[in-house]
Coordinates of C-alpha atoms in Angstrom, one line a residue:
X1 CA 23.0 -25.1 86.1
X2 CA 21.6 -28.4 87.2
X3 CA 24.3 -30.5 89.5
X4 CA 23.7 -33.8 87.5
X5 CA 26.5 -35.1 86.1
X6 CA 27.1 -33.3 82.3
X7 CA 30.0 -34.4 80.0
X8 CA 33.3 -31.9 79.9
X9 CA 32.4 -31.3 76.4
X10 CA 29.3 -30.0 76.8
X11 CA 30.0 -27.7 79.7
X12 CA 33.0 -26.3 77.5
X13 CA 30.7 -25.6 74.7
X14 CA 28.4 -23.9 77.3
X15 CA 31.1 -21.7 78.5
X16 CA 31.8 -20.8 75.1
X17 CA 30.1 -18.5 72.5
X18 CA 27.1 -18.8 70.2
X19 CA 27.3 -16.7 67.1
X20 CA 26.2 -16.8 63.9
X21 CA 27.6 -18.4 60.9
X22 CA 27.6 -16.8 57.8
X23 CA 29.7 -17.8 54.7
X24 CA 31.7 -20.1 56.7
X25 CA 32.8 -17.7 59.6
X26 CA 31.5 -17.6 62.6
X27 CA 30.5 -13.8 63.8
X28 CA 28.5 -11.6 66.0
X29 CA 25.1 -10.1 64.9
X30 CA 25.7 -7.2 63.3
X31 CA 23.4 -5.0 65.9
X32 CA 24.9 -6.3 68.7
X33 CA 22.3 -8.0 70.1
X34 CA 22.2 -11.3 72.2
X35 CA 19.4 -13.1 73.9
X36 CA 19.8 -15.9 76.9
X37 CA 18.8 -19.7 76.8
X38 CA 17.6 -21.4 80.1
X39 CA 17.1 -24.3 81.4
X40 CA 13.0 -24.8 81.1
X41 CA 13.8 -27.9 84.0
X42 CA 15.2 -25.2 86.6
X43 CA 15.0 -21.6 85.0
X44 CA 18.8 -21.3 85.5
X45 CA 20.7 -19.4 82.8
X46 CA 22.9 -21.7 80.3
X47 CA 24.2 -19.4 77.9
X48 CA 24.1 -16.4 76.3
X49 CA 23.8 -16.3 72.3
X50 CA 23.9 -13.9 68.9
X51 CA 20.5 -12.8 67.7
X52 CA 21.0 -11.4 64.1
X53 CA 18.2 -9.2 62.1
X54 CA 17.3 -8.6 58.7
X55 CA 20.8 -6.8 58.2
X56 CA 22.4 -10.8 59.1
X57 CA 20.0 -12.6 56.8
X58 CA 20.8 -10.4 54.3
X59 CA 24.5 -11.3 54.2
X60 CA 23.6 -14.8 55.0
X61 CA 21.8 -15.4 51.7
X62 CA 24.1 -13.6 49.8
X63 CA 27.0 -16.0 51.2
X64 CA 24.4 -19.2 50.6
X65 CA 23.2 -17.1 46.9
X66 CA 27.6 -16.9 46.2
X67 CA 28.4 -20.6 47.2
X68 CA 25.3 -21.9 44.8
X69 CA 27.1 -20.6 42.2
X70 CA 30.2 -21.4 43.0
X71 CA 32.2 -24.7 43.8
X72 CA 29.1 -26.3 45.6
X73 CA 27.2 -26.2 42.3
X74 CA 29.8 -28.2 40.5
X75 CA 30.8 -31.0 42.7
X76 CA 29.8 -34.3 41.5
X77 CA 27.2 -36.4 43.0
X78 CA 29.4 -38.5 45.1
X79 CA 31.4 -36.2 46.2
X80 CA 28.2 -34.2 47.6
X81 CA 27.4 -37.4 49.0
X82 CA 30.6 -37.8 50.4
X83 CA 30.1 -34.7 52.5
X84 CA 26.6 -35.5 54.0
X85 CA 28.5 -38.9 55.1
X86 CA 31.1 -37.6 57.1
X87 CA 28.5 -35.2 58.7
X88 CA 26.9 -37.8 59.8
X89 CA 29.8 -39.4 60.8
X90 CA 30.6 -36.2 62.8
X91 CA 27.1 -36.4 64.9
X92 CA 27.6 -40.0 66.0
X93 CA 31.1 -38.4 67.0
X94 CA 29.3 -35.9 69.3
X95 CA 26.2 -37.7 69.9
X96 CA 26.4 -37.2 74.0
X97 CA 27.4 -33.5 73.3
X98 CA 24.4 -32.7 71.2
X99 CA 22.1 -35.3 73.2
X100 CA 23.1 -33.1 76.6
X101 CA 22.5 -29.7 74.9
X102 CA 19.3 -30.9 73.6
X103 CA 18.1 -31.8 77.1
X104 CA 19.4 -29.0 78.9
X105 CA 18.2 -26.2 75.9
X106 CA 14.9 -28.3 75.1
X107 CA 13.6 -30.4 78.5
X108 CA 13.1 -33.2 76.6
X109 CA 14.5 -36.8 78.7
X110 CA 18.2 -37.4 77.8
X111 CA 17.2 -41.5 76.4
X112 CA 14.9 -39.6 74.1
X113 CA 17.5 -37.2 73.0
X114 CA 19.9 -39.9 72.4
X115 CA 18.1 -41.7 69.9
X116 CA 17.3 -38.7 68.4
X117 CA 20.8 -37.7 67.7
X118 CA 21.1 -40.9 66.1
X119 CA 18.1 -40.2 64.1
X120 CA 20.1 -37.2 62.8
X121 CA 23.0 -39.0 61.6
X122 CA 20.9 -41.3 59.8
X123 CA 19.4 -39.0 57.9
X124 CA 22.4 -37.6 56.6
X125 CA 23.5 -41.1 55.7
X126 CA 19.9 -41.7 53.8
X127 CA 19.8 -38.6 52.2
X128 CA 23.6 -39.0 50.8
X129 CA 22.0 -42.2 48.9
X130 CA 19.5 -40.2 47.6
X131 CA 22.0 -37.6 46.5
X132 CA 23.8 -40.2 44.2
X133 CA 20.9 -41.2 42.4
X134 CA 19.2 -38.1 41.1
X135 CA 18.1 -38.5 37.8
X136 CA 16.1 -37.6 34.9
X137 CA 14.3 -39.5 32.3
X138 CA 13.8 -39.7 29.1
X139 CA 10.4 -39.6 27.2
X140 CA 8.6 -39.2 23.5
X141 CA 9.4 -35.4 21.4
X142 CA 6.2 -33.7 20.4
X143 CA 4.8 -34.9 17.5
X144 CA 5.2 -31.6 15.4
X145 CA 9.3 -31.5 16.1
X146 CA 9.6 -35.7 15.7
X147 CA 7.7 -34.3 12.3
X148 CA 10.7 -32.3 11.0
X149 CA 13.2 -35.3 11.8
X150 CA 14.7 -37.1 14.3
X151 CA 14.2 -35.5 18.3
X152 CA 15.2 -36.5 22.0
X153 CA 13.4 -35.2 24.5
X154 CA 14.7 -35.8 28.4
X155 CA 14.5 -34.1 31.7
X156 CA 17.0 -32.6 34.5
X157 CA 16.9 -32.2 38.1
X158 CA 17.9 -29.3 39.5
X159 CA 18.6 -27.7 43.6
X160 CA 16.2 -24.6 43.4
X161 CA 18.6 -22.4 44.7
X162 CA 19.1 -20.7 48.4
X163 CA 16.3 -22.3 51.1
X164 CA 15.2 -20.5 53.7
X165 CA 15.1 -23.5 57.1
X166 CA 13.2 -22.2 59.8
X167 CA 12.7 -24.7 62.5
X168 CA 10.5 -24.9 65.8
X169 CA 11.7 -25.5 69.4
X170 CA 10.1 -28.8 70.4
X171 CA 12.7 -31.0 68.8
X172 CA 15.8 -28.5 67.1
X173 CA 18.5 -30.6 66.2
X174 CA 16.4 -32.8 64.4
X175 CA 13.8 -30.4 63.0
X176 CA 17.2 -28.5 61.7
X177 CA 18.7 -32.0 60.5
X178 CA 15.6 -33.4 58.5
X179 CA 15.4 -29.9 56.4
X180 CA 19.0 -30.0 55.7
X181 CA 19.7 -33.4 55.0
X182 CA 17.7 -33.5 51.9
X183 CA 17.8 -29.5 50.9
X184 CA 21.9 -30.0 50.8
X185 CA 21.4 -33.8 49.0
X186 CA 19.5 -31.9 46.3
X187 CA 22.6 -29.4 45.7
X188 CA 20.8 -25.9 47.0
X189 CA 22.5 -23.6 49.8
X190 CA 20.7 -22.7 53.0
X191 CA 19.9 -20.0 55.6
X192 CA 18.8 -22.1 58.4
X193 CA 16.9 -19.9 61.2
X194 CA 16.4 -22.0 64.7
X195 CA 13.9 -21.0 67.3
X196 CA 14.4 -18.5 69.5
X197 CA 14.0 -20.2 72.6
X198 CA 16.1 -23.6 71.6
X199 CA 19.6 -22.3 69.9
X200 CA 22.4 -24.3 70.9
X201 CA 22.5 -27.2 69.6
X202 CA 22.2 -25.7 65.7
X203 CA 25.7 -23.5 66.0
X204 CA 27.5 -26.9 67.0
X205 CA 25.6 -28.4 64.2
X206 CA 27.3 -25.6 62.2
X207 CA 30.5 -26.4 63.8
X208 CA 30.6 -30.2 62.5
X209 CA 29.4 -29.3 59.4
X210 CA 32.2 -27.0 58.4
X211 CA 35.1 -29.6 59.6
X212 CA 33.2 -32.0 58.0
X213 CA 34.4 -29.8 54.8
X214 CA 31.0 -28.2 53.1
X215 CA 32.6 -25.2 51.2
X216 CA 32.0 -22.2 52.8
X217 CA 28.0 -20.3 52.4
X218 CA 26.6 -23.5 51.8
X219 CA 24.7 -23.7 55.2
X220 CA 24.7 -20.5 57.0
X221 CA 23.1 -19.9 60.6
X222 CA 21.3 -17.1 61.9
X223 CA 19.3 -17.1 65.3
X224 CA 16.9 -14.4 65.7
X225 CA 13.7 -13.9 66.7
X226 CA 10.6 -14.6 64.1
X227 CA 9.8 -11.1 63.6
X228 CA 13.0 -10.0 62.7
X229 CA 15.1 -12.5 61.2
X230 CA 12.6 -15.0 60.2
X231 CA 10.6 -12.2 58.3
X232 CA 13.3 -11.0 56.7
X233 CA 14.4 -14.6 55.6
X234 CA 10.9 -15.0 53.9
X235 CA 10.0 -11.8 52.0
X236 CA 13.9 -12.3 50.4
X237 CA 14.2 -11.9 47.2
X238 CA 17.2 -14.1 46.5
X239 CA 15.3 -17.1 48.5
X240 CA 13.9 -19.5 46.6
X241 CA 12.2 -21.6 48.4
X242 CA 10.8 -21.5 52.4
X243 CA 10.5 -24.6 54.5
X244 CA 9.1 -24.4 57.7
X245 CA 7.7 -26.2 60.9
X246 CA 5.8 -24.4 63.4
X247 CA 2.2 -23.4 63.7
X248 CA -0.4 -23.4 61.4
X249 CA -1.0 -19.6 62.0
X250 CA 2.9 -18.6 61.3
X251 CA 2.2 -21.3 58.4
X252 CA -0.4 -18.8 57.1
X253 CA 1.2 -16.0 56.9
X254 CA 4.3 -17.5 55.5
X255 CA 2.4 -18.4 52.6
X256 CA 0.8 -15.3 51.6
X257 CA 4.3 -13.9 51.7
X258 CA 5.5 -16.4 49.8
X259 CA 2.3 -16.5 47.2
X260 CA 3.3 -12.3 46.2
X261 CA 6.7 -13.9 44.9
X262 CA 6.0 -17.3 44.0
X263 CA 8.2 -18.5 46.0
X264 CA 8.2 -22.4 46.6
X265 CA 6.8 -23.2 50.3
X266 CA 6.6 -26.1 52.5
X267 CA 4.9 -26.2 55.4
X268 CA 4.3 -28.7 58.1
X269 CA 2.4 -27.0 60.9
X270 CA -0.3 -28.0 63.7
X271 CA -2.0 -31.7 64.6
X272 CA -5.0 -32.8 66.6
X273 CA -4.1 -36.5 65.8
X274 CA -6.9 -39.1 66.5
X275 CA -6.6 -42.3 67.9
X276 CA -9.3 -44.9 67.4
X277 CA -9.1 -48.0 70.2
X278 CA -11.6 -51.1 68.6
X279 CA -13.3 -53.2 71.3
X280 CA -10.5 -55.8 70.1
X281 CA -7.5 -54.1 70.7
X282 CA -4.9 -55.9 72.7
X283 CA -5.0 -53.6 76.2
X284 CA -1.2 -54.8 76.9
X285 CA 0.0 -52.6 74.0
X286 CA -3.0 -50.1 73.7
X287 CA -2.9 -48.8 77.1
X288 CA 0.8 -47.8 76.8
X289 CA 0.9 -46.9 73.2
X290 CA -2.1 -44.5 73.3
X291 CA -0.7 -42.8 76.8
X292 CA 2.8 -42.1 75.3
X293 CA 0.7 -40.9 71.7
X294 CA -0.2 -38.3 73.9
X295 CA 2.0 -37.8 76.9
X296 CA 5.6 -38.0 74.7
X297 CA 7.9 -35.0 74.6
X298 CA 5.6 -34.1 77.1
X299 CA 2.9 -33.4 74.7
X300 CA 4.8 -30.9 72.2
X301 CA 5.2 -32.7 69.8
X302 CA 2.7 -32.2 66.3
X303 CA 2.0 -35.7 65.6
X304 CA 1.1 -36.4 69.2
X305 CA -2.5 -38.5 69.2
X306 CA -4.5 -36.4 71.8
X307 CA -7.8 -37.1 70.8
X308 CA -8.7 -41.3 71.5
X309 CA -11.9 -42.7 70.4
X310 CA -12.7 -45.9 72.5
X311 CA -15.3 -48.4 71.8
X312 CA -17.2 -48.5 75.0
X313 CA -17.0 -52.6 76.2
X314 CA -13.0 -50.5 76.6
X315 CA -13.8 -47.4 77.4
X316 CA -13.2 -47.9 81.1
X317 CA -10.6 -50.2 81.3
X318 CA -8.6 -48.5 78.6
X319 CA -8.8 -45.5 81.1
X320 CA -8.1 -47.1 84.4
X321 CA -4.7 -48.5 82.6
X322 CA -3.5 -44.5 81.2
X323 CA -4.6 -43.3 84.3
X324 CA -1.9 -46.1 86.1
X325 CA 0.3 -45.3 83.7
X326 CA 0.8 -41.5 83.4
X327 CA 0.5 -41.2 87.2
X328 CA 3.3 -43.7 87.5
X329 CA 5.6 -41.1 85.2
X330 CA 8.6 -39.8 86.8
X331 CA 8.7 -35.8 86.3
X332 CA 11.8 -34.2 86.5
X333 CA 15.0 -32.8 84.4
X334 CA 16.1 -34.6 81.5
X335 CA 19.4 -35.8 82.6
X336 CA 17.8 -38.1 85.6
X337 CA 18.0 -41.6 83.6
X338 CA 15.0 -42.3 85.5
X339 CA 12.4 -39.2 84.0
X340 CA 9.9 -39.9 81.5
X341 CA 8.6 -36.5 80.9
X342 CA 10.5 -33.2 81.4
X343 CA 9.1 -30.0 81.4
X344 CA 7.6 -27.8 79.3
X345 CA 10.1 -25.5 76.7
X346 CA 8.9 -22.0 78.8
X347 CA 7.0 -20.6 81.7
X348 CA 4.6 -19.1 78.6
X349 CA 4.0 -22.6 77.3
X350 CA 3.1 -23.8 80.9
X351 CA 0.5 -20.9 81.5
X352 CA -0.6 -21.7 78.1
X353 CA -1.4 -25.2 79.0
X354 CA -3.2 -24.9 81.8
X355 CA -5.1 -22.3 80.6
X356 CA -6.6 -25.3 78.4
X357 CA -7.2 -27.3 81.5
X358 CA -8.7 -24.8 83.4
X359 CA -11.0 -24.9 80.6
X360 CA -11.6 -28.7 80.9
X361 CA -12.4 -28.7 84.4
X362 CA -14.9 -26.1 83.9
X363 CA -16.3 -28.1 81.4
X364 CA -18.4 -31.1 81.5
X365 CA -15.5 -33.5 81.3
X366 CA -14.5 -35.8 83.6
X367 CA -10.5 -35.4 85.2
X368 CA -9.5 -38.8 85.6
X369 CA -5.9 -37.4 86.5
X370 CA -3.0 -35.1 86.3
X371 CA -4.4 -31.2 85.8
X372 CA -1.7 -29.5 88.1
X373 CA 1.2 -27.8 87.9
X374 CA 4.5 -27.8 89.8
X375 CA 5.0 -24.8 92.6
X376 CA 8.9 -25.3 92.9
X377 CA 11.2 -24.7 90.0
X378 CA 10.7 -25.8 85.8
X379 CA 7.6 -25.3 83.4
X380 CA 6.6 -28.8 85.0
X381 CA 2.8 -30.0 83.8
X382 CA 1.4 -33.1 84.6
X383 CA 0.0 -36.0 82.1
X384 CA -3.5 -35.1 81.8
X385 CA -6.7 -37.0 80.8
X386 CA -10.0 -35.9 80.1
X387 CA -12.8 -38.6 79.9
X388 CA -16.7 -37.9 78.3
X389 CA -15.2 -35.0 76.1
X390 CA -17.5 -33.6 73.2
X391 CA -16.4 -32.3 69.8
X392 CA -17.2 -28.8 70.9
X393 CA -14.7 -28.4 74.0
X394 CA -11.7 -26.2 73.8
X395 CA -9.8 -28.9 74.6
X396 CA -10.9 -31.2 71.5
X397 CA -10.8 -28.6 68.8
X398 CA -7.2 -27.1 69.5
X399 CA -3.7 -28.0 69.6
X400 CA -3.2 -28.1 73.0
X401 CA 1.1 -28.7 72.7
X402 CA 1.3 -30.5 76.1
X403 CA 0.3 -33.5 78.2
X404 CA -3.3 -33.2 77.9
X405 CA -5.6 -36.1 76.3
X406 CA -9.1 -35.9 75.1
X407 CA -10.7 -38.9 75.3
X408 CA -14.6 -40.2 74.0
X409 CA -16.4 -43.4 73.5
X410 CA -18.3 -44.8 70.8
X411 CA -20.2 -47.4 70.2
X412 CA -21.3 -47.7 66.4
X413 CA -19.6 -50.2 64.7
X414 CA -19.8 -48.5 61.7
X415 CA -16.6 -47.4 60.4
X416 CA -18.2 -44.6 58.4
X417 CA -19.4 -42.7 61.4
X418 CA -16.0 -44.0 63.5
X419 CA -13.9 -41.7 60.6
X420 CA -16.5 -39.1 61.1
X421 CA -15.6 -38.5 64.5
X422 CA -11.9 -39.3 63.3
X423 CA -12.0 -36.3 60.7
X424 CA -13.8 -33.8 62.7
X425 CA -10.9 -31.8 63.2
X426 CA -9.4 -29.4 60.5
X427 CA -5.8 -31.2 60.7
X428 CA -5.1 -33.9 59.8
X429 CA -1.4 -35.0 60.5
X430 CA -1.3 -38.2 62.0
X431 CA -3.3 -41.0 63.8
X432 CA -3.6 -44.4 64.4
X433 CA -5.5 -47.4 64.9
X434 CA -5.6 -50.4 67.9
X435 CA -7.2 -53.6 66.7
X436 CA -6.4 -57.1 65.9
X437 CA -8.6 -56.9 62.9
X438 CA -6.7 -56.0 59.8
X439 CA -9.8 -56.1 57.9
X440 CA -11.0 -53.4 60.1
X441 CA -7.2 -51.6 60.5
X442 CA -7.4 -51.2 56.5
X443 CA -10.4 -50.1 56.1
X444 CA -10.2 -47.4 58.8
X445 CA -6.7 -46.5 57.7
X446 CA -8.2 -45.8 54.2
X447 CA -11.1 -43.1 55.7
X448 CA -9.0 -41.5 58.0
X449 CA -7.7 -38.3 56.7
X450 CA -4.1 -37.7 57.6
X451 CA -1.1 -37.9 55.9
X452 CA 0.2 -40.6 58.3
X453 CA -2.0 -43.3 60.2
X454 CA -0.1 -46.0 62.3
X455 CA -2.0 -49.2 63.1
X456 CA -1.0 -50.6 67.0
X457 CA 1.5 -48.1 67.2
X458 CA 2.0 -44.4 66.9
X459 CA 4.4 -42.0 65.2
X460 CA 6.2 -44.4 63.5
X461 CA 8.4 -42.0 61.6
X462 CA 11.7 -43.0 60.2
X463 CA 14.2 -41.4 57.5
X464 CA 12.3 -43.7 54.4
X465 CA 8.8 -42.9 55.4
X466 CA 6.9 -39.8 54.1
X467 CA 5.6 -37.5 56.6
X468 CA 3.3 -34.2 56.1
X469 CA -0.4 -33.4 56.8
X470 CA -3.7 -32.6 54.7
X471 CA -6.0 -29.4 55.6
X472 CA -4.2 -27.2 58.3
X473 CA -1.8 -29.5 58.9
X474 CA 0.5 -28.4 55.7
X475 CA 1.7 -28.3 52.3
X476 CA 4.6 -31.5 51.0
X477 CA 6.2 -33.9 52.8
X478 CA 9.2 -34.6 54.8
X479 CA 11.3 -37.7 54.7
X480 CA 11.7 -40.3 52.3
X481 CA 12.2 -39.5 48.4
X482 CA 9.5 -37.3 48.7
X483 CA 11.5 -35.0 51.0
X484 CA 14.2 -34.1 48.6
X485 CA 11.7 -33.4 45.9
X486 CA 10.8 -30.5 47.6
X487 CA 14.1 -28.9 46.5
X488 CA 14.2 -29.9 43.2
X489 CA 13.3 -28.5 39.6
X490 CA 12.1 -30.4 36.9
X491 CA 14.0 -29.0 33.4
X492 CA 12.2 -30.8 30.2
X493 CA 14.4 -30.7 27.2
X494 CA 14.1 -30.9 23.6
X495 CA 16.6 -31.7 21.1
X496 CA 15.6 -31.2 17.5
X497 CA 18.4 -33.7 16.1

């Protein structure tokens, strides 16, 4: 393990065990199996964990499918509410403990990480608001009942049972926290399934949750591998509902599962987020703004805006100043307060990405920097730009999940044509938009299709605001009121009086 300094806590939790948790105990997989999580920053072992199978999920959603109808179901609103509170009150408690597993499980830089953790127990805290104010409404009977006498017609809102959580590696804690925030505000029970390679922090989650006093089965735990227990959490027939984050291929395939049972789905899976710089743009902001669009979380990150459309009286100096910038990045392990990009989540992902800019350099774009790798230890890559990319490179047209930036001129000053270029992509997740022109940031905003656009700023996601993607990029939306819907039933009523 890495010999920067790491709080008592979190080495005691590392010296401890990772199991499963299923109706409120803690146990071992049922086959016996456990995998290993490293450090991606150093390759050194951290610790060892449970892996359950389709066996584990099974009693999992039966413990989730017993506390839904049981003492969950029938707490009042506030009280429910009262619950997600003192989770979140439990987070802040542990923040450095979670923050440091994150890092060490994840790569990601420890300031990052931090405010992320905070993140977490702010959604618990928006989400128990939202729990105390679900509610029904009340509307005109049909005309051929209010013809037989008086009628009231009104509508309930109801948790649609057991979820199924499955949640990718690139930010766990608070991919696990945004599903179950709102899934447990709306009343259902969950089987939350982390990834495979990032494990750690969710079984402490599990940990806080329980002494924060959920009944027991109403969030159960299982880490497993996709094929195994994320399979068998999908085709279950006692799920009613899958939520997931990963890849728009997994995404797929979860929903043809999920379409031979009509089960309810969301899915938020890949971006290839554009970013459009105007001639106007104020360079001071732009040239850091777009960089970390790309370069933040090191690139794995769905939102991240790697393909940047510059009007070209810019074009050049917006690239001299990301150039400056990402070569000025400090690379190393999360815990050094003075890193800005840590390495990438396995050796897999790192081959992976520079298989992409092997392709750029054989292309006809121009490196302006980065493009290498590290030789000592950690799945290190550094910031990349391309410069005089086409639509038709590899490196345009996929989600790349690392430090690698795309970036083409234009010179139209049609807007029309600037969206065309926008929306030549079949995501459409986020993007944003540098100018000092709001005339020209609304009307670009309103072409560019994406279920989140940012003006002089990117990613600006929060608890309140609505995130999800059109085309390839997914089904719903996470955050905001629109999160919590995604676990609710709509029950119409009529009374004949």
């Amino acid at each position: 393990m890495t010999n920067l300094p790491i709080d008592p806590a979190t080495r005691a939790v590392l010296d401890g065990g990772f199991p499963l948790l299923i109706g409120g105990q803690f146990v071992s997989g049922s086959a016996g199996q456990s995998a290993t999580s490293f450090d991606p920053a150093t390759g050194e072992k951290l610790a060892d964990f449970d892996l359950g199978d389709a066996s584990d999920i099974d009693a999992a959603v039966a413990a989730a499918k017993s506390a839904f109808g049981g003492p969950w179901r029938k707490l009042q609103l506030n009280e429910r509410a009262r619950l997600l509170r003192a989770l979140a009150r439990g987070i802040e408690a542990n923040a450095q403990l979670l923050a440091e597993l994150e890092v060490l499980d994840n790569g990601m830089p420890l300031m990052l990480a931090q405010m992320i953790v905070g993140n977490c127990a702010q959604l618990f805290d928006y989400y128990a608001g939202w729990a105390e104010r679900i509610e029904g409404t009340t509307t005109e009977p049909p005309p051929h009942v209010q013809e037989q006498g008086e009628a009231l017609t009104y509508t309930l809102k109801e948790p649609v049972g057991v979820v199924g959580l499955i949640v990718p590696w690139n930010v766990p804690l608070s991919m696990a926290c945004l599903k179950l925030a709102p899934s447990l505000a709306a009343g259902c029970t969950v089987v939350l399934k982390p990834a495979e390679e990032t494990p750690l922090s969710a079984v402490v989650l599990g940990r806080l949750i329980g002494e924060a006093g959920f009944p027991d089965g109403v969030v159960n735990i299982v880490n497993g591998r996709g094929e195994e227990a994320g399979t068998a959490l999908v085709a279950h027939p006692d799920v009613a509902k899958i939520s997931f984050t990963g890849s728009t291929a997994v995404g797929k395939s979860i929903a043809r599962e999920c379409a031979g049972s009509m089960k309810k789905v969301s899915l938020e899976l890949g971006g290839k987020s554009p970013v459009v710089v105007f001639p106007d743009a104020d360079l001071s902001k732009a040239v850091p703004g777009v960089a970390m669009a790309t370069f933040f979380l090191q690139g794995q990150n769905c939102m991240a805006g790697t393909r940047i459309f510059a009007h070209r009286d810019i074009y050049e100096p917006l690239l001299e100043g990301m150039a400056a910038f990402a070569e000025n990045m400090k690379l190393g392990h999360g815990l050094d307060p003075e890193t800005m990009q840590g390495p990438l989540i396995s050796k897999r992902q790192q081959e992976r990405v520079m298989g992409f800019i092997a392709d750029g350099k054989n292309s006809d774009a121009r490196l302006v920097t980065g493009g290498t790798e590290w030789d000592g230890k950690g799945n290190f890559v550094s910031p990349t730009i391309f410069a005089d990319v086409d639509p038709s490179m590899r490196i345009v047209r996929e989600e790349i999940f690392g430090p690698v930036m795309a970036v083409q001129p234009f010179e139209t000053d049609d807007l029309d044509e600037i969206a065309a270029l926008a929306n030549d992509s079949p995501y459409g997740l986020s993007g944003s938009v540098w100018t000092r022109d709001l005339s020209i940031a609304h009307r670009t905003v309103s072409r560019i299709r994406s279920g989140h656009v940012s003006v002089n700023c990117h990613g600006a996601v929060a608890a309140n605001i609505p995130f999800g993607g059109y085309r390839e990029s997914g089904w719903g939306r996470e955050f905001g009121r629109e999160g919590m819907e995604l676990y609710l039933e709509t029950k119409a009523v009529t009374l004949a009086l």
